[in-house]
XYZ file of C-alpha atoms in Angstrom:
424
model
C 222.658 64.502 218.973
C 224.147 68.213 218.852
C 227.697 67.775 217.834
C 227.559 65.239 214.693
C 229.664 65.427 212.334
C 228.181 64.748 208.821
C 230.692 64.113 206.045
C 229.269 64.130 202.758
C 230.760 62.355 199.773
C 232.116 65.606 197.988
C 234.263 66.345 200.646
C 235.546 62.751 201.461
C 236.597 62.586 197.392
C 238.307 66.173 197.491
C 241.553 64.821 198.869
C 241.922 62.871 195.348
C 240.548 66.047 193.503
C 237.621 63.967 192.436
C 234.223 65.954 192.573
C 231.168 64.120 193.458
C 227.789 65.057 192.044
C 225.916 67.461 194.036
C 222.832 66.055 196.026
C 219.754 67.246 194.268
C 218.357 70.375 195.332
C 215.158 69.824 197.387
C 212.017 71.308 195.453
C 209.293 72.589 197.309
C 206.558 69.937 196.158
C 208.852 67.058 197.224
C 207.915 66.252 200.718
C 208.588 69.246 202.330
C 206.611 72.549 203.161
C 203.613 70.166 203.490
C 202.345 70.986 206.670
C 203.299 68.427 209.645
C 200.610 67.372 212.649
C 202.501 68.401 215.504
C 201.222 68.931 218.961
C 203.316 72.317 219.596
C 202.682 74.283 216.406
C 203.696 77.302 218.680
C 207.477 75.976 219.613
C 209.847 78.538 220.275
C 213.340 77.689 218.900
C 212.229 74.574 216.992
C 215.045 72.190 215.758
C 214.066 71.663 211.917
C 212.450 68.259 210.378
C 213.470 66.958 214.113
C 210.196 65.532 215.709
C 209.753 63.294 219.232
C 207.075 60.564 218.383
C 205.347 59.586 221.668
C 203.261 56.209 221.741
C 200.010 55.675 222.886
C 200.414 53.780 226.303
C 197.093 51.501 225.590
C 199.558 49.270 223.535
C 201.984 46.603 224.855
C 205.519 46.445 224.270
C 205.587 43.770 221.337
C 202.998 46.007 219.682
C 205.307 49.192 219.998
C 208.305 47.352 219.218
C 207.127 46.271 216.056
C 205.725 49.705 214.975
C 209.232 51.188 216.036
C 210.962 48.883 213.821
C 208.611 50.124 210.797
C 209.177 53.825 211.443
C 213.285 53.095 211.741
C 213.260 51.085 208.684
C 211.262 53.608 206.845
C 213.526 56.549 208.162
C 216.629 54.749 207.360
C 215.211 54.143 203.751
C 213.741 57.574 203.056
C 216.531 59.819 204.622
C 219.269 58.528 202.050
C 220.435 61.601 200.191
C 217.755 63.818 201.353
C 218.786 67.397 202.346
C 217.070 69.889 204.361
C 215.755 72.896 202.345
C 216.065 74.811 205.447
C 219.398 73.967 206.915
C 221.029 72.275 203.716
C 222.370 69.417 205.870
C 220.828 65.617 205.032
C 218.795 64.250 207.172
C 220.014 61.852 209.883
C 218.828 58.160 209.681
C 219.257 57.393 213.124
C 216.590 56.934 215.387
C 216.727 57.127 219.194
C 214.256 55.257 221.183
C 212.771 55.831 224.617
C 211.684 53.265 227.264
C 210.784 54.765 230.823
C 208.356 53.225 233.181
C 205.966 52.111 230.537
C 206.248 55.536 228.273
C 207.632 54.968 224.922
C 208.699 57.889 222.380
C 211.657 58.184 219.803
C 213.338 60.960 218.330
C 214.190 61.236 214.989
C 214.390 63.229 211.582
C 211.847 63.390 209.118
C 210.306 65.251 206.099
C 206.748 66.292 206.313
C 205.318 63.645 204.263
C 206.860 60.913 206.461
C 206.079 62.473 209.587
C 202.440 62.882 208.759
C 202.535 59.125 207.713
C 204.117 58.254 211.008
C 201.014 60.196 212.541
C 198.175 57.845 210.879
C 199.606 54.801 213.136
C 197.145 54.037 215.824
C 199.936 53.257 218.075
C 201.064 56.980 217.874
C 199.614 59.317 220.706
C 201.068 62.466 219.200
C 204.346 63.937 217.694
C 205.950 67.094 218.481
C 208.533 69.332 217.026
C 212.066 68.778 218.937
C 213.161 72.271 220.487
C 216.225 73.730 221.642
C 216.425 74.331 225.433
C 218.780 76.551 227.839
C 220.063 76.680 230.914
C 218.488 78.900 233.609
C 221.141 81.011 235.085
C 222.959 84.460 234.518
C 226.462 85.189 235.790
C 226.629 88.063 238.642
C 229.430 90.180 240.444
C 230.258 91.306 243.265
C 229.775 89.577 246.669
C 227.454 86.317 247.399
C 225.366 85.051 250.376
C 224.814 81.367 250.704
C 221.435 80.201 250.595
C 222.185 77.547 252.949
C 221.369 79.485 255.923
C 218.069 80.630 254.527
C 216.632 77.052 254.109
C 217.930 75.761 257.804
C 215.890 78.871 259.579
C 212.207 80.385 259.805
C 213.216 83.864 258.535
C 215.810 85.819 256.396
C 219.184 87.234 257.907
C 220.487 84.298 259.614
C 224.482 83.533 258.669
C 224.906 79.836 259.932
C 223.902 76.671 258.121
C 222.025 74.052 260.358
C 221.712 70.789 259.264
C 221.776 66.942 260.387
C 225.056 64.920 260.025
C 223.289 62.446 257.824
C 223.314 65.143 255.007
C 221.957 62.854 252.252
C 223.917 59.638 252.841
C 223.163 56.969 250.611
C 221.274 58.898 248.252
C 222.308 59.692 244.836
C 221.546 62.700 242.949
C 221.549 62.993 239.121
C 222.413 66.575 237.456
C 221.034 66.653 234.234
C 222.829 69.685 233.048
C 225.829 70.615 231.338
C 228.033 68.282 233.065
C 230.143 68.323 236.367
C 233.837 69.075 236.993
C 234.137 65.721 239.206
C 237.393 66.239 240.152
C 236.645 69.574 242.175
C 237.576 69.292 245.432
C 234.178 70.312 246.725
C 233.079 66.787 245.759
C 235.536 64.590 247.826
C 235.452 61.902 245.005
C 231.472 61.772 245.314
C 230.965 63.024 241.765
C 230.848 60.581 239.248
C 230.645 60.561 235.479
C 226.988 59.188 234.064
C 226.820 60.016 230.378
C 226.775 62.404 227.545
C 224.011 63.227 225.291
C 225.275 66.297 223.552
C 228.652 65.895 222.466
C 231.995 63.922 222.784
C 233.344 66.343 225.726
C 233.049 64.660 228.986
C 233.288 67.413 231.438
C 231.527 70.613 232.040
C 232.400 73.172 229.132
C 230.062 75.987 230.777
C 230.255 75.752 234.513
C 226.504 75.647 235.376
C 226.368 71.984 235.932
C 229.339 71.993 238.336
C 227.417 75.039 240.196
C 224.331 73.198 240.425
C 226.117 70.072 241.888
C 227.927 72.263 244.344
C 224.678 73.707 245.951
C 223.244 70.048 246.158
C 226.013 68.168 247.368
C 229.391 70.058 247.765
C 231.354 69.964 250.922
C 231.049 73.798 251.824
C 228.149 74.765 249.527
C 226.244 72.016 249.207
C 222.694 71.268 251.335
C 223.304 67.355 251.257
C 227.228 67.015 252.157
C 227.120 63.130 251.940
C 225.090 62.718 248.730
C 226.494 60.906 245.447
C 226.584 63.238 242.243
C 226.148 61.760 238.688
C 226.729 64.019 235.840
C 224.526 63.556 232.974
C 225.461 66.036 230.069
C 222.479 67.370 227.812
C 223.844 70.808 227.459
C 226.891 72.107 225.497
C 229.421 74.795 226.280
C 227.067 77.680 225.509
C 224.440 76.003 227.870
C 222.081 74.835 224.876
C 220.384 71.392 224.114
C 217.488 69.583 222.488
C 214.383 68.190 224.276
C 215.139 64.927 222.570
C 218.717 65.198 223.934
C 217.172 66.121 227.610
C 214.806 63.041 227.351
C 217.764 60.505 226.253
C 219.928 61.914 229.578
C 216.574 61.227 231.439
C 216.678 57.861 229.554
C 219.904 57.167 231.264
C 218.642 58.182 234.637
C 216.269 55.882 234.774
C 218.160 52.786 233.508
C 221.032 53.648 235.784
C 218.765 54.420 238.973
C 217.058 50.974 237.963
C 220.624 48.934 237.240
C 221.984 50.241 240.696
C 218.572 49.611 242.754
C 218.253 53.173 243.542
C 214.672 53.515 243.233
C 213.340 55.321 246.596
C 217.019 56.423 246.804
C 217.379 58.929 243.898
C 216.914 62.465 243.118
C 217.016 64.182 239.701
C 217.833 67.776 239.462
C 217.088 69.588 235.871
C 217.998 73.219 235.997
C 216.774 74.159 232.257
C 213.923 75.071 230.500
C 212.047 75.776 227.438
C 209.053 76.059 225.491
C 206.019 73.966 226.437
C 206.759 70.457 225.353
C 204.248 67.432 226.532
C 206.835 64.812 225.569
C 209.329 66.309 228.224
C 206.537 66.632 230.728
C 205.557 62.933 230.223
C 209.176 61.763 230.438
C 209.299 63.510 233.632
C 206.417 62.068 234.901
C 207.665 58.771 233.877
C 210.979 59.498 236.104
C 208.848 60.002 238.849
C 207.256 56.325 238.352
C 210.449 54.992 238.236
C 211.156 56.016 241.911
C 213.478 58.993 241.319
C 212.451 62.402 243.023
C 212.369 64.871 239.536
C 213.147 68.479 240.989
C 213.102 71.181 238.056
C 213.767 74.937 237.814
C 210.404 76.896 237.473
C 212.366 79.411 234.208
C 213.760 82.893 234.415
C 210.923 84.702 232.196
C 208.854 86.329 234.741
C 206.102 84.390 233.157
C 203.766 81.423 234.108
C 205.644 78.253 233.957
C 202.666 77.036 232.317
C 203.769 78.019 229.379
C 207.376 75.999 229.933
C 208.782 72.697 230.177
C 209.758 71.025 232.380
C 208.602 73.408 234.925
C 204.846 72.665 233.858
C 205.536 68.918 234.264
C 202.590 67.338 236.614
C 204.839 65.106 238.562
C 208.107 67.742 239.208
C 208.581 69.544 242.178
C 208.809 72.993 240.282
C 211.166 75.753 242.279
C 210.961 79.378 241.738
C 213.838 81.848 243.222
C 213.466 84.336 245.958
C 216.300 86.863 246.973
C 217.175 85.111 250.202
C 218.171 88.283 252.032
C 214.653 89.594 251.526
C 212.551 86.568 250.791
C 210.845 88.614 248.154
C 210.293 86.620 244.479
C 213.377 87.208 242.550
C 212.496 89.808 239.489
C 212.988 87.038 236.689
C 211.487 83.938 238.563
C 208.572 82.368 236.842
C 205.150 81.743 238.651
C 202.030 80.314 238.763
C 199.945 77.226 240.037
C 202.585 74.861 238.537
C 205.371 76.393 240.849
C 205.433 74.125 243.984
C 207.872 75.746 246.258
C 210.828 78.773 246.541
C 214.257 78.731 247.495
C 217.407 80.978 247.463
C 218.017 81.832 243.687
C 220.081 85.419 243.971
C 223.658 85.624 244.256
C 224.432 81.997 244.983
C 227.975 81.156 245.714
C 229.102 77.582 244.354
C 231.807 75.529 242.598
C 233.545 77.093 239.290
C 235.250 75.137 236.703
C 238.405 76.996 236.243
C 240.398 74.717 238.765
C 239.305 72.377 241.201
C 239.036 74.758 244.036
C 237.414 77.522 242.355
C 234.096 79.367 242.845
C 231.603 81.177 240.889
C 228.386 83.151 241.840
C 225.095 82.952 239.813
C 221.715 83.777 239.762
C 218.570 82.075 238.807
C 215.803 79.525 239.240
C 218.938 77.009 238.141
C 220.493 77.911 241.411
C 216.794 77.694 243.420
C 216.234 74.042 241.971
C 219.284 72.446 243.447
C 218.694 73.671 246.942
C 215.415 72.014 246.894
C 217.230 68.700 245.274
C 219.314 68.900 247.933
C 216.774 68.925 250.576
C 214.760 65.971 248.891
C 218.178 64.033 249.054
C 218.708 65.187 252.704
C 214.698 64.534 253.789
C 215.141 61.005 252.116
C 218.353 59.976 254.213
C 217.220 61.986 257.239
C 213.584 60.519 257.784
C 213.908 57.660 255.165
C 211.312 58.738 252.893
C 211.322 56.773 249.798
C 208.146 57.495 247.696
C 208.826 60.571 245.519
C 205.303 61.844 246.537
C 205.962 61.703 249.931
C 209.172 63.640 249.495
C 207.125 66.230 247.420
C 204.360 66.620 250.559
C 207.374 66.327 253.394
C 209.148 69.412 251.580
C 206.173 71.482 251.291
C 204.669 70.480 255.134
C 208.176 71.505 256.456
C 207.627 74.854 254.461
C 204.150 75.462 256.002
C 205.438 75.305 259.534
C 207.291 77.977 258.994
C 205.921 81.768 259.147
C 208.209 82.730 256.412
C 206.101 83.500 253.079
C 207.096 84.862 249.703
C 207.143 88.748 249.278
C 206.286 90.672 245.894
C 204.707 87.413 244.705
C 202.127 87.209 241.852
C 198.436 85.852 242.253
C 197.587 81.931 241.851
C 201.149 80.981 243.018
C 202.405 79.371 246.243
C 204.169 81.627 248.866
C 206.041 78.663 250.501
C 209.985 78.897 250.967
C 211.985 75.867 251.405
C 212.775 74.680 255.104
C 215.036 71.813 256.427
C 213.144 71.365 259.363
C 215.198 73.768 261.540
C 212.562 76.695 262.553
C 214.839 78.881 265.028
């Protein structure tokens, strides 16, 4: 996990003026630089020597448990005093195991020889290199226009937000992001801290997650003004994390939703992204099977979202951004067949983190996604929709009932704009 403090023996002994023997320098022929059998060889921003091992779902839990125990013991044994030739850091002996709706995986650090041996196990479906992942927003200056009016009217240019007073009551939204400033007045006590999978600072150090949460469920800025919000922190103060850390956050979502009986009553928003990751995509699909509606940002690179994750996940509702003043696709928004719907994402006003009443203006598909996550919660409460697939279909059906369509769009990309059912 990011932020882990590694204390070497030489540092520990320095307070007694004793010098520990240095760890041996790794040699090119010793377990490293051998090549690894990963499914994403073209990955951007890889985490050195860290891998996500995904198991074959044709094996039952007892078989996977045995394989997992064998791998865990091997990592604990082989990573003792083993240092990376790329970073100089010692490899961790800790293994993170994931289990969601029949999907099994683990994240670990290993040398090339060990990861190749793990790959030969029949129980292993594929292995991918872990990668860094980032938030999908940029700070903008000047005046702001709310996207709320846009999703409650058939055309751009309206100023009021028309909604039913149920407003997501009884629904929980998990915000997998930089955390939430849960004391912000906009949340009226409906925001709680869930878990931290990136460091040990249990608050929003960046502001992105609080802004996203405000769009989902703030009393002023939120689509669903009665929804419950749970902070799941997977990105740090710089808005950076890893795919394995994000999956750990998703494991929390699946476990927490199950423990609280929230199947069919929960939404998960992920306004983050990175290069294509089969492991991250398959974890999204497992969240869907757990009865939680997964809503994700399409990405801000003006490219086909098929190249990214989680935007390319089959079961995610992937959201592109429009400029709500014109209905044109935002110049930064990703596109392609993987995009399901568009929502406001330019100069969106929501909550800030300087104090409990501050605001911030951000642009990005990160801002479009929570409009749809909030809309999902709104419709689930209003129309008593529980099945994630039915929520997806209802959002698209309401969008088709308006005449509004995305302008300046790319080929092979939906032109639907999110709408809450008010077509005035």
